[in-house]
Short mmCIF file of C-alpha atoms in Angstrom, two decimals:
data_model
loop_
_atom_site.label_atom_id
_atom_site.label_comp_id
_atom_site.label_asym_id
_atom_site.label_seq_id
_atom_site.Cartn_x
_atom_site.Cartn_y
_atom_site.Cartn_z
CA MET A 1 -8.06 28.74 -11.33
CA THR A 2 -7.70 30.54 -14.61
CA LYS A 3 -8.02 33.42 -16.90
CA PHE A 4 -7.32 33.41 -20.68
CA SER A 5 -8.20 36.44 -22.96
CA PRO A 6 -8.61 35.94 -26.68
CA LEU A 7 -5.86 36.59 -28.92
CA SER A 8 -8.07 39.53 -30.46
CA GLU A 9 -7.23 41.27 -27.06
CA PHE A 10 -3.34 41.88 -28.11
CA GLN A 11 -4.45 44.62 -29.82
CA THR A 12 -3.39 48.00 -28.28
CA PRO A 13 -6.58 49.68 -26.82
CA GLU A 14 -7.44 52.77 -28.01
CA ASP A 15 -9.64 53.48 -24.89
CA GLY A 16 -7.29 54.05 -22.42
CA ARG A 17 -8.21 50.69 -20.82
CA TYR A 18 -5.79 47.74 -20.57
CA GLN A 19 -6.21 44.69 -22.45
CA LEU A 20 -5.31 41.25 -20.90
CA ALA A 21 -2.76 38.65 -22.44
CA PRO A 22 -3.69 35.17 -22.08
CA PHE A 23 -2.52 33.75 -18.57
CA ARG A 24 -3.06 31.52 -15.56
CA PHE A 25 -3.30 31.80 -11.81
CA SER A 26 -2.93 29.91 -8.71
CA PRO A 27 -2.67 29.59 -5.20
CA LEU A 28 1.03 29.83 -3.52
CA ASP A 29 -0.10 30.23 0.00
CA ASP A 30 -3.69 31.13 1.63
CA GLU A 31 -2.80 35.23 0.81
CA ARG A 32 -0.86 34.86 -2.69
CA TYR A 33 -1.59 33.65 -6.16
CA VAL A 34 1.52 32.53 -8.75
CA ILE A 35 0.42 34.19 -12.08
CA THR A 36 2.09 33.29 -15.34
CA ASN A 37 1.56 33.68 -19.13
CA GLN A 38 2.42 31.82 -22.26
CA ALA A 39 6.16 32.76 -21.79
CA GLY A 40 6.63 31.34 -18.52
CA GLU A 41 6.85 34.73 -17.16
CA TYR A 42 5.83 34.57 -13.24
CA SER A 43 4.63 37.38 -11.07
CA VAL A 44 3.09 36.85 -7.08
CA GLN A 45 -0.05 39.03 -6.09
CA PRO A 46 -2.26 39.17 -3.44
CA ARG A 47 -5.68 37.98 -4.08
CA SER A 48 -7.28 41.33 -4.22
CA VAL A 49 -4.91 42.13 -6.94
CA VAL A 50 -5.71 39.50 -9.03
CA ALA A 51 -8.77 40.10 -8.43
CA ALA A 52 -8.73 43.97 -9.91
CA LEU A 53 -6.76 42.66 -12.67
CA VAL A 54 -9.27 39.96 -13.89
CA ARG A 55 -11.91 42.40 -13.50
CA HIS A 56 -10.00 45.10 -15.38
CA GLU A 57 -10.29 47.36 -12.50
CA LEU A 58 -6.52 47.58 -11.51
CA LYS A 59 -5.28 51.17 -11.52
CA PRO A 60 -2.47 52.82 -13.48
CA SER A 61 -1.08 54.24 -10.27
CA ASP A 62 -1.47 50.71 -8.19
CA SER A 63 2.09 49.45 -7.31
CA ALA A 64 1.34 46.32 -9.36
CA TYR A 65 0.38 47.75 -12.24
CA SER A 66 3.78 48.37 -14.18
CA ARG A 67 5.32 45.40 -12.88
CA LEU A 68 2.68 43.28 -14.29
CA ARG A 69 2.70 45.23 -17.82
CA SER A 70 6.07 44.95 -17.28
CA LYS A 71 6.19 41.39 -17.80
CA HIS A 72 3.26 41.52 -20.22
CA PHE A 73 0.36 40.11 -18.49
CA LEU A 74 -1.40 43.12 -19.66
CA PHE A 75 -1.14 45.65 -22.57
CA ASP A 76 -2.55 49.49 -22.33
CA SER A 77 -1.62 52.38 -24.90
CA SER A 78 2.32 52.55 -24.24
CA SER A 79 2.58 48.62 -24.76
CA THR A 80 3.59 49.40 -28.38
CA ILE A 81 5.69 46.33 -28.59
CA GLY A 82 4.72 44.32 -25.47
CA PRO A 83 2.94 41.95 -28.07
CA VAL A 84 5.53 41.63 -29.80
CA MET A 85 7.77 41.46 -27.08
CA LEU A 86 5.82 38.33 -25.46
CA ALA A 87 5.39 36.33 -28.95
CA THR A 88 9.39 36.38 -29.25
CA LYS A 89 9.73 34.75 -26.12
CA VAL A 90 7.00 32.50 -26.70
CA ARG A 91 9.00 31.74 -29.41
CA THR A 92 12.35 31.53 -27.69
CA LYS A 93 11.19 28.79 -25.35
CA ALA A 94 10.02 26.67 -28.44
CA MET A 95 13.22 26.95 -30.41
CA ARG A 96 14.52 23.64 -29.11
CA LEU A 97 11.78 22.05 -31.02
CA ALA A 98 12.66 22.95 -34.35
CA ASN A 99 16.58 21.62 -33.70
CA PHE A 100 14.69 17.94 -32.22
CA THR A 101 16.49 15.37 -31.23
CA ALA A 102 20.27 15.94 -30.02
CA LEU A 103 20.51 13.24 -27.30
CA HIS A 104 21.02 9.48 -28.33
CA ILE A 105 21.21 6.91 -26.00
CA MET A 106 23.03 4.06 -27.35
CA VAL A 107 22.66 0.51 -25.14
CA MET A 108 26.18 -0.75 -25.37
CA SER A 109 25.05 -4.36 -22.98
CA LEU A 110 22.72 -5.32 -20.68
CA ARG A 111 25.44 -7.17 -18.48
CA CYS A 112 26.80 -5.35 -15.03
CA GLU A 113 28.73 -6.45 -12.08
CA HIS A 114 26.93 -4.79 -9.75
CA SER A 115 23.95 -6.03 -8.53
CA CYS A 116 21.71 -2.79 -7.11
CA PRO A 117 18.73 -3.49 -6.03
CA TYR A 118 17.13 -0.38 -7.23
CA CYS A 119 18.30 -0.86 -10.85
CA GLN A 120 15.80 0.74 -13.31
CA VAL A 121 17.42 -1.04 -16.08
CA SER A 122 16.99 -4.96 -15.02
CA ARG A 123 20.55 -4.94 -15.82
CA GLN A 124 21.85 -9.06 -16.94
CA SER A 125 24.70 -10.98 -16.45
CA GLU A 126 25.25 -13.63 -18.55
CA ASP A 127 25.28 -14.16 -21.82
CA ARG A 128 27.27 -11.96 -23.99
CA SER A 129 25.87 -12.59 -27.25
CA ALA A 130 21.73 -12.60 -26.02
CA PHE A 131 22.87 -8.78 -24.07
CA ASP A 132 25.41 -6.83 -26.18
CA MET A 133 24.77 -4.77 -29.11
CA THR A 134 26.45 -5.58 -32.26
CA GLU A 135 28.21 -3.59 -34.39
CA GLU A 136 25.76 -3.78 -37.55
CA THR A 137 23.18 -2.67 -35.35
CA ALA A 138 25.58 -0.07 -34.14
CA GLY A 139 25.85 0.80 -37.28
CA LYS A 140 22.01 1.20 -38.35
CA ALA A 141 21.77 3.25 -35.25
CA LEU A 142 24.16 5.70 -36.67
CA GLY A 143 22.28 6.16 -39.58
CA LEU A 144 19.68 7.09 -38.10
CA ILE A 145 21.26 9.43 -35.37
CA PHE A 146 22.75 11.77 -38.14
CA GLN A 147 19.29 11.81 -39.90
CA SER A 148 17.84 14.17 -36.92
CA PRO A 149 18.12 17.60 -37.75
CA SER A 150 19.50 18.92 -34.44
CA PRO A 151 23.19 20.65 -35.37
CA ALA A 152 24.45 19.16 -32.11
CA ILE A 153 24.46 15.63 -31.53
CA LYS A 154 25.16 14.07 -28.20
CA ILE A 155 25.91 10.16 -28.22
CA GLU A 156 25.98 8.72 -24.74
CA PHE A 157 26.61 5.05 -23.80
CA GLN A 158 24.55 3.51 -21.37
CA GLY A 159 24.07 -0.15 -19.89
CA GLY A 160 24.42 -2.19 -18.03
CA GLU A 161 27.81 -1.19 -17.63
CA PRO A 162 28.83 0.04 -21.13
CA LEU A 163 32.59 -0.51 -20.59
CA LEU A 164 31.85 -4.24 -21.06
CA ASN A 165 31.36 -3.95 -24.50
CA PHE A 166 34.18 -1.50 -24.93
CA ASP A 167 34.97 -2.50 -28.59
CA LEU A 168 31.88 -1.31 -29.75
CA ILE A 169 32.40 2.23 -28.10
CA ARG A 170 35.53 2.18 -29.98
CA PHE A 171 33.50 1.06 -33.46
CA VAL A 172 30.82 4.02 -32.58
CA VAL A 173 33.04 6.80 -31.73
CA ALA A 174 34.93 6.35 -34.79
CA LYS A 175 31.85 5.62 -37.14
CA ALA A 176 30.75 8.70 -36.17
CA GLU A 177 33.75 11.19 -36.39
CA SER A 178 34.08 9.71 -39.69
CA ILE A 179 30.10 10.39 -40.82
CA ASN A 180 30.64 13.73 -38.98
CA GLU A 181 33.84 15.20 -40.77
CA VAL A 182 30.62 15.02 -43.90
CA GLU A 183 28.10 16.26 -41.36
CA LYS A 184 29.98 19.03 -38.98
CA ARG A 185 27.71 18.85 -36.36
CA SER A 186 28.80 19.70 -33.05
CA LEU A 187 29.66 16.38 -31.72
CA GLN A 188 29.96 15.25 -28.22
CA PHE A 189 30.37 11.42 -26.38
CA VAL A 190 29.59 10.64 -22.93
CA ILE A 191 30.03 7.17 -21.02
CA THR A 192 27.59 6.52 -18.18
CA THR A 193 29.77 3.98 -16.15
CA ASN A 194 30.05 2.81 -12.37
CA LEU A 195 33.91 3.19 -12.98
CA ALA A 196 34.50 -0.43 -11.61
CA VAL A 197 35.84 -1.77 -14.53
CA ILE A 198 37.79 1.47 -16.14
CA THR A 199 41.20 1.12 -17.03
CA ASP A 200 44.01 3.71 -18.20
CA GLU A 201 43.61 2.27 -21.79
CA ILE A 202 40.56 2.92 -21.49
CA LEU A 203 40.97 6.43 -19.76
CA GLU A 204 43.65 7.31 -22.50
CA TYR A 205 41.19 6.38 -25.50
CA CYS A 206 38.63 8.66 -23.75
CA LYS A 207 40.96 11.48 -23.43
CA GLU A 208 41.79 11.13 -27.54
CA HIS A 209 38.31 11.58 -28.34
CA ASP A 210 37.20 13.98 -25.78
CA ILE A 211 34.91 11.42 -24.01
CA LEU A 212 32.84 12.74 -21.10
CA ILE A 213 32.52 10.53 -18.43
CA SER A 214 29.39 10.09 -16.11
CA THR A 215 29.29 7.96 -12.78
CA SER A 216 26.95 6.88 -9.62
CA LEU A 217 27.93 8.12 -6.17
CA ASP A 218 25.03 7.81 -3.81
CA GLY A 219 27.02 9.63 -0.49
CA PRO A 220 29.48 8.12 2.05
CA ALA A 221 31.07 4.59 1.48
CA LYS A 222 28.61 2.72 4.00
CA LEU A 223 25.63 4.19 1.99
CA HIS A 224 26.46 3.60 -1.59
CA ASN A 225 28.15 0.36 -1.19
CA ALA A 226 24.73 -0.92 0.98
CA ASN A 227 23.11 0.75 -2.58
CA ARG A 228 25.47 -0.53 -4.82
CA PRO A 229 26.42 -4.00 -4.02
CA ARG A 230 29.38 -5.77 -6.58
CA PRO A 231 31.26 -8.74 -5.49
CA GLY A 232 33.91 -7.43 -2.80
CA LYS A 233 31.68 -5.04 -1.23
CA ASN A 234 34.19 -2.26 -2.57
CA SER A 235 31.70 -0.35 -5.12
CA TYR A 236 32.07 3.18 -3.19
CA GLU A 237 36.44 2.46 -3.42
CA LEU A 238 36.52 1.78 -6.80
CA ALA A 239 34.16 4.67 -7.60
CA ILE A 240 36.13 7.19 -5.78
CA GLU A 241 39.43 5.84 -7.29
CA GLY A 242 37.76 5.98 -10.68
CA ILE A 243 36.87 9.34 -10.45
CA ARG A 244 40.18 10.75 -9.16
CA ARG A 245 41.39 8.87 -12.52
CA ALA A 246 39.32 9.98 -14.77
CA ARG A 247 39.54 13.34 -13.61
CA ALA A 248 43.55 13.16 -13.73
CA ALA A 249 43.57 11.73 -17.28
CA LEU A 250 40.46 13.85 -18.62
CA GLY A 251 40.18 17.12 -16.60
CA HIS A 252 38.32 17.85 -13.43
CA GLU A 253 35.10 19.32 -15.13
CA ARG A 254 34.89 16.18 -17.22
CA VAL A 255 33.55 14.04 -14.80
CA SER A 256 29.90 14.17 -13.77
CA ALA A 257 27.94 12.08 -10.88
CA LEU A 258 24.47 10.80 -9.98
CA MET A 259 23.16 9.77 -6.77
CA THR A 260 19.56 7.94 -6.48
CA THR A 261 17.52 8.52 -3.05
CA THR A 262 17.00 5.41 -1.57
CA LYS A 263 15.49 4.97 1.95
CA ALA A 264 18.60 4.50 3.69
CA SER A 265 19.16 7.87 1.98
CA LEU A 266 16.62 9.84 3.38
CA GLY A 267 18.20 10.39 6.99
CA MET A 268 21.45 11.59 5.41
CA GLY A 269 20.75 14.40 2.82
CA ARG A 270 23.75 16.35 4.56
CA GLU A 271 26.06 13.26 4.55
CA ILE A 272 25.19 12.90 1.02
CA ILE A 273 25.61 16.76 0.06
CA ASP A 274 28.98 16.90 2.23
CA GLU A 275 30.41 14.03 0.26
CA TYR A 276 29.52 15.51 -3.06
CA VAL A 277 31.22 18.84 -1.83
CA ARG A 278 34.36 16.97 -0.32
CA MET A 279 34.67 15.19 -3.79
CA GLN A 280 34.36 18.62 -5.18
CA PHE A 281 32.09 18.36 -7.34
CA PRO A 282 30.01 21.73 -8.48
CA GLY A 283 26.46 20.47 -7.07
CA ILE A 284 24.02 17.99 -6.89
CA PHE A 285 20.90 16.44 -8.42
CA LEU A 286 19.05 15.23 -5.38
CA ARG A 287 16.99 12.42 -7.98
CA PRO A 288 14.42 10.00 -6.12
CA LEU A 289 13.88 6.58 -7.13
CA SER A 290 11.48 5.98 -10.25
CA PRO A 291 8.61 3.15 -11.05
CA TYR A 292 11.25 0.78 -13.34
CA GLY A 293 13.26 -2.02 -13.58
CA PHE A 294 14.71 -3.62 -10.44
CA ALA A 295 13.46 -0.84 -8.36
CA VAL A 296 10.14 -2.01 -8.57
CA LYS A 297 10.38 -5.86 -8.60
CA THR A 298 12.69 -5.48 -5.50
CA LYS A 299 10.27 -3.04 -3.92
CA TRP A 300 12.84 -0.60 -3.33
CA TYR A 301 10.63 2.07 -5.12
CA ALA A 302 7.93 1.61 -2.61
CA SER A 303 9.90 2.02 0.52
CA TYR A 304 9.48 5.64 0.73
CA ASP A 305 6.38 7.88 -0.11
CA THR A 306 6.55 11.36 -1.88
CA GLU A 307 5.90 13.03 1.13
CA SER A 308 9.20 11.74 2.61
CA TRP A 309 11.23 12.51 -0.30
CA VAL A 310 9.73 15.87 -0.62
CA ASP A 311 11.03 16.75 2.62
CA PHE A 312 14.08 15.03 2.09
CA TYR A 313 14.74 17.24 -0.75
CA PHE A 314 13.77 20.67 1.12
CA ASP A 315 16.41 19.60 3.84
CA GLY A 316 18.94 19.00 1.29
CA LEU A 317 17.82 22.20 -0.42
CA GLU A 318 17.72 24.75 3.06
CA TYR A 319 21.64 22.69 3.60
CA ILE A 320 22.91 24.00 0.20
CA ILE A 321 21.54 27.45 0.47
CA GLU A 322 23.51 27.68 4.08
CA LEU A 323 26.44 26.41 2.37
CA ASN A 324 26.69 28.64 -0.16
CA ARG A 325 26.38 31.54 2.25
CA ARG A 326 29.21 30.32 4.53
CA GLY A 327 30.94 30.73 1.09
CA THR A 328 30.89 27.29 -0.38
CA PRO A 329 29.68 27.80 -3.74
CA PHE A 330 27.61 24.82 -4.66
CA ILE A 331 24.28 23.87 -7.10
CA GLU A 332 20.85 21.48 -6.85
CA PHE A 333 20.91 20.51 -10.29
CA TYR A 334 17.01 19.81 -10.29
CA ALA A 335 16.52 23.31 -8.91
CA SER A 336 18.56 24.65 -11.57
CA THR A 337 16.59 23.44 -14.17
CA ILE A 338 13.35 24.72 -13.13
CA LEU A 339 15.04 28.16 -11.99
CA THR A 340 16.16 28.53 -15.72
CA LYS A 341 12.48 27.72 -16.86
CA MET A 342 11.08 30.14 -14.17
CA LEU A 343 13.54 32.87 -14.92
CA THR A 344 15.29 33.02 -18.15
CA PRO A 345 13.19 32.84 -21.70
CA PHE A 346 15.07 29.34 -22.48
CA GLU A 347 14.06 25.73 -22.33
CA PRO A 348 17.19 23.57 -20.81
CA GLY A 349 15.30 20.59 -22.89
CA TYR A 350 15.25 18.39 -19.67
CA VAL A 351 12.95 15.52 -20.82
CA ASP A 352 10.77 14.53 -17.76
CA LEU A 353 10.39 18.77 -18.00
CA MET A 354 8.76 19.45 -21.23
CA SER A 355 5.73 20.07 -22.85
CA PRO A 356 4.98 18.71 -25.55
CA ALA A 357 6.68 15.84 -23.63
CA GLY A 358 10.45 15.46 -24.12
CA ILE A 359 10.28 11.79 -25.12
CA GLY A 360 11.74 11.45 -28.72
CA ILE A 361 12.18 15.29 -28.64
CA SER A 362 14.50 15.80 -26.40
CA ALA A 363 16.11 12.23 -26.20
CA VAL A 364 16.07 8.80 -27.97
CA VAL A 365 17.30 5.12 -27.27
CA TYR A 366 18.30 3.14 -29.25
CA ASN A 367 18.41 -0.41 -27.38
CA TYR A 368 21.15 -3.30 -27.74
CA ASP A 369 18.96 -5.09 -29.50
CA GLY A 370 18.00 -2.62 -32.23
CA ASP A 371 14.66 -1.36 -30.60
CA VAL A 372 14.31 2.46 -30.50
CA TYR A 373 12.48 3.76 -27.46
CA ALA A 374 11.13 7.42 -26.97
CA SER A 375 12.80 7.41 -23.62
CA ASP A 376 15.68 6.13 -21.19
CA GLU A 377 12.91 5.87 -19.10
CA ALA A 378 10.59 4.41 -21.84
CA ARG A 379 13.00 1.69 -22.44
CA MET A 380 13.42 0.63 -18.61
CA LEU A 381 9.46 0.32 -18.84
CA ALA A 382 9.98 -2.18 -21.82
CA GLU A 383 12.16 -4.46 -19.78
CA MET A 384 9.00 -4.73 -17.55
CA GLY A 385 7.30 -6.04 -20.23
CA ASP A 386 5.21 -2.70 -21.10
CA LYS A 387 6.37 -1.89 -24.82
CA SER A 388 4.41 0.99 -25.51
CA PHE A 389 7.16 3.48 -25.96
CA ARG A 390 8.63 1.51 -28.61
CA LEU A 391 9.25 3.26 -31.76
CA GLY A 392 10.24 0.35 -33.98
CA ASN A 393 13.48 -0.89 -34.71
CA VAL A 394 16.99 0.40 -36.50
CA HIS A 395 17.09 -3.35 -38.99
CA ARG A 396 13.30 -2.51 -39.78
CA ASN A 397 11.97 0.85 -39.74
CA THR A 398 13.15 4.33 -41.32
CA TYR A 399 13.60 7.63 -39.38
CA ALA A 400 10.43 8.63 -40.88
CA GLU A 401 8.35 5.37 -39.86
CA ILE A 402 10.33 5.81 -36.27
CA PHE A 403 9.59 9.31 -35.46
CA THR A 404 6.48 9.47 -37.03
CA SER A 405 4.88 6.42 -35.32
CA GLU A 406 1.55 6.40 -33.41
CA ALA A 407 3.84 5.04 -30.44
CA LEU A 408 5.46 8.74 -29.93
CA LEU A 409 2.75 10.94 -31.73
CA ASP A 410 0.28 9.33 -29.41
CA PRO A 411 1.30 10.01 -26.23
CA LEU A 412 2.71 13.23 -27.38
CA GLU A 413 -0.49 14.66 -28.68
CA GLN A 414 -2.56 13.27 -25.57
CA SER A 415 -0.14 14.25 -22.55
CA PHE A 416 0.45 17.94 -24.20
CA ALA A 417 0.30 19.93 -20.68
CA GLY A 418 -1.50 22.86 -22.46
CA SER A 419 -4.76 20.56 -22.94
CA ALA A 420 -4.45 17.88 -20.19
CA PRO A 421 -6.99 18.09 -17.61
CA MET A 422 -5.88 20.19 -14.76
CA CYS A 423 -2.27 20.92 -16.37
CA SER A 424 -4.15 23.43 -18.19
CA GLU A 425 -5.87 25.59 -15.39
CA CYS A 426 -2.23 25.39 -13.88
CA ALA A 427 -0.28 28.35 -13.65
CA PHE A 428 2.76 26.30 -12.73
CA GLU A 429 2.49 24.60 -16.24
CA PRO A 430 4.93 26.35 -17.72
CA PHE A 431 7.74 24.94 -15.56
CA CYS A 432 6.63 21.74 -15.74
CA GLY A 433 6.51 18.81 -18.15
CA SER A 434 3.79 16.11 -18.59
CA GLU A 435 5.68 12.95 -18.32
CA PRO A 436 3.92 10.14 -20.43
CA VAL A 437 6.04 7.39 -19.40
CA PHE A 438 5.94 7.99 -16.16
CA HIS A 439 2.32 8.22 -15.60
CA LYS A 440 1.60 5.09 -17.89
CA ALA A 441 3.75 3.09 -15.35
CA THR A 442 1.99 4.29 -12.57
CA GLN A 443 -1.21 4.66 -13.57
CA ASP A 444 -1.39 3.02 -17.06
CA ASP A 445 -2.21 6.07 -18.53
CA PHE A 446 -0.47 8.37 -20.96
CA VAL A 447 -2.03 11.67 -19.03
CA GLY A 448 -2.79 10.06 -15.78
CA LEU A 449 -5.34 11.37 -12.76
CA LYS A 450 -2.72 14.53 -11.51
CA THR A 451 -4.58 14.34 -7.87
CA ARG A 452 -3.08 10.67 -7.48
CA SER A 453 0.15 11.92 -9.28
CA SER A 454 3.39 11.67 -7.27
CA PHE A 455 4.94 13.63 -10.17
CA CYS A 456 2.44 16.37 -9.93
CA TYR A 457 2.65 16.60 -5.79
CA ARG A 458 6.18 16.13 -6.24
CA ASN A 459 6.94 19.00 -8.82
CA MET A 460 3.99 21.13 -7.46
CA ALA A 461 6.07 21.40 -3.70
CA ILE A 462 9.02 22.05 -4.89
CA PHE A 463 7.83 25.04 -7.49
CA LYS A 464 5.73 27.12 -4.96
CA ARG A 465 9.22 26.46 -2.67
CA LEU A 466 11.09 27.82 -4.89
CA ILE A 467 8.98 30.96 -5.49
CA GLY A 468 8.33 31.28 -1.82
CA LEU A 469 12.08 31.39 -0.95
CA MET A 470 12.84 33.94 -3.99
CA GLU A 471 9.79 36.33 -2.75
CA GLU A 472 10.61 36.07 1.10
CA ASP A 473 14.36 36.81 0.63
CA PRO A 474 16.28 39.00 -2.52
CA SER A 475 19.09 37.29 -1.66
CA ILE A 476 18.00 34.02 -2.25
CA ARG A 477 16.85 34.94 -5.72
CA GLU A 478 20.12 36.97 -6.55
CA LEU A 479 21.78 33.00 -5.67
CA PHE A 480 19.37 31.43 -7.68
CA MET A 481 20.00 33.60 -10.45
CA GLY A 482 23.39 32.21 -10.38
CA TRP A 483 22.19 28.69 -10.64
CA THR A 484 20.31 29.25 -14.37
CA ARG A 485 22.08 28.02 -17.57
#
C-alpha cells in the first residue's frame, strides 16, 4: 500500500497542520509497517500510527511525530529547511548517475583450465585465436573507456582465465597509464583470476602497477575442489597458495575473494564462513548462483530453490553476528551494501541494486570479440544466445552510438522501479534495484512479474530481516552501522 502527496505540499503550512512528503509503506509483519521517503529514509511504525499519519490525525504530542518530522515524512510550521534537506538527500543519492560508468570490464579470454559446472561465462578451452581479445580490440575499447565522464576509472580484467592472455593485460595497463597521463583520472586495475596459473613475474608486475587481485574461494578444500574441478584436482590448494603469495607480494588488503553457493554449500554455511575467517578475510559475500552459462546448461542453477538459499543466507548472517559478538570483526558484504542504502545518504553503486538499473550506468563489458554489453550478466546472457543487451561493437560504433542505443535505453526505461508495477508501490524500493538482465533471463521480460521473481523474493526477505534485527536489538543496529561504507 502506498501514499503519495503532491509536490505542492512541500510548501510550509500556515494553519498549524502538518503536510506529508511523498512516501510509501509496506508491512514488516502483522503489526508493523515500514515507511520510506524519496531519500530512502525509513521508519517502522504500528499500523495505528501509519493510519493516523495518512489521515493527518497525528498529534505533535504523539511519540512518533517528532521522529517522523526529523526524517522528513511530514512538515509543519517549524520545518523551515526540512524540504530543502530532503531534496539534498535525494540529490546525494543520485550523484553517481552524473559520473556515469566507472567500472569497465575487459574480457581478455574465454579460455580457462578449470571446468566449473556452475560457470556463468560458458568458458572455452580450445583455439587461442578464436577466444582471446586482440591488441587492436583492446585499444579500441580503451578509446571508449576514457570517454566516460567518470573521474574514477576501474578496469577489471576477466575471462575465462585472464592470466592466460597476460601479454594483453600488460598492453592494456601500459596504454591506459599513458592515456591517463593526460586524462588525470583516478585509475585502478583489477585482475579476476582463479590463481592457478599465477607466477612470481605476474605478481611483480601487479606490484609495480598497483593491480588488485580478486579470486574465488567457495569454502573448505572438499567443497571448493568439488565446485571448481581442474586437472590435478587441486583447485583449492592452488587458490590458497595463490592468495598467500599474492598477499606477500602486494599486501594483505590487495587480495579479495568471492564464493558461489551451490547445492553442496547449503549445509556448510558456517564452515564456509570459518574458512574466510581462517584466511583472515574481512568479510564474505554470500552469493547465490545466477541463471547464466553452464550454471543453466548443467542444471546447477535449478539444483536448489530461492527459499533454500534464503535460509542458508539467514543462518550465515546469524553466525556472522555471533562472531562479532565474540570479538571477531567480520562483515557480510551484501548486507553491507543494503545497509549503506538504508542507513546513509549514499548510493554504493552495486549494479544489481540500482534504479535506474546499473547496466551501462555503473558498469559495462567489452567482450573478447569487441562486442559491448550492458553488464557482466548481459555478456553471460549473450553467451546463451540472447544478445538483447548487446550495445554495439568497439570496431563499428562510437561512444555515443553505444551508450544511447535502444539496447540500453529501452530496458532502463521499462524497468525503472519508480514506475514499474508493484515496485512503484513498495516501501523497500529505495533499497532495491530493477535488474532487467535477470528478469530477461528468467521471465523473458525486462520488468518481470514480481510475484514470480526470485530476485524480488530474495531481496524482500533480506530487507525485512535486516530491519527487523535492527528494530529488535540496538546493539545489532550499532554493529550494522559499522558495516556501512
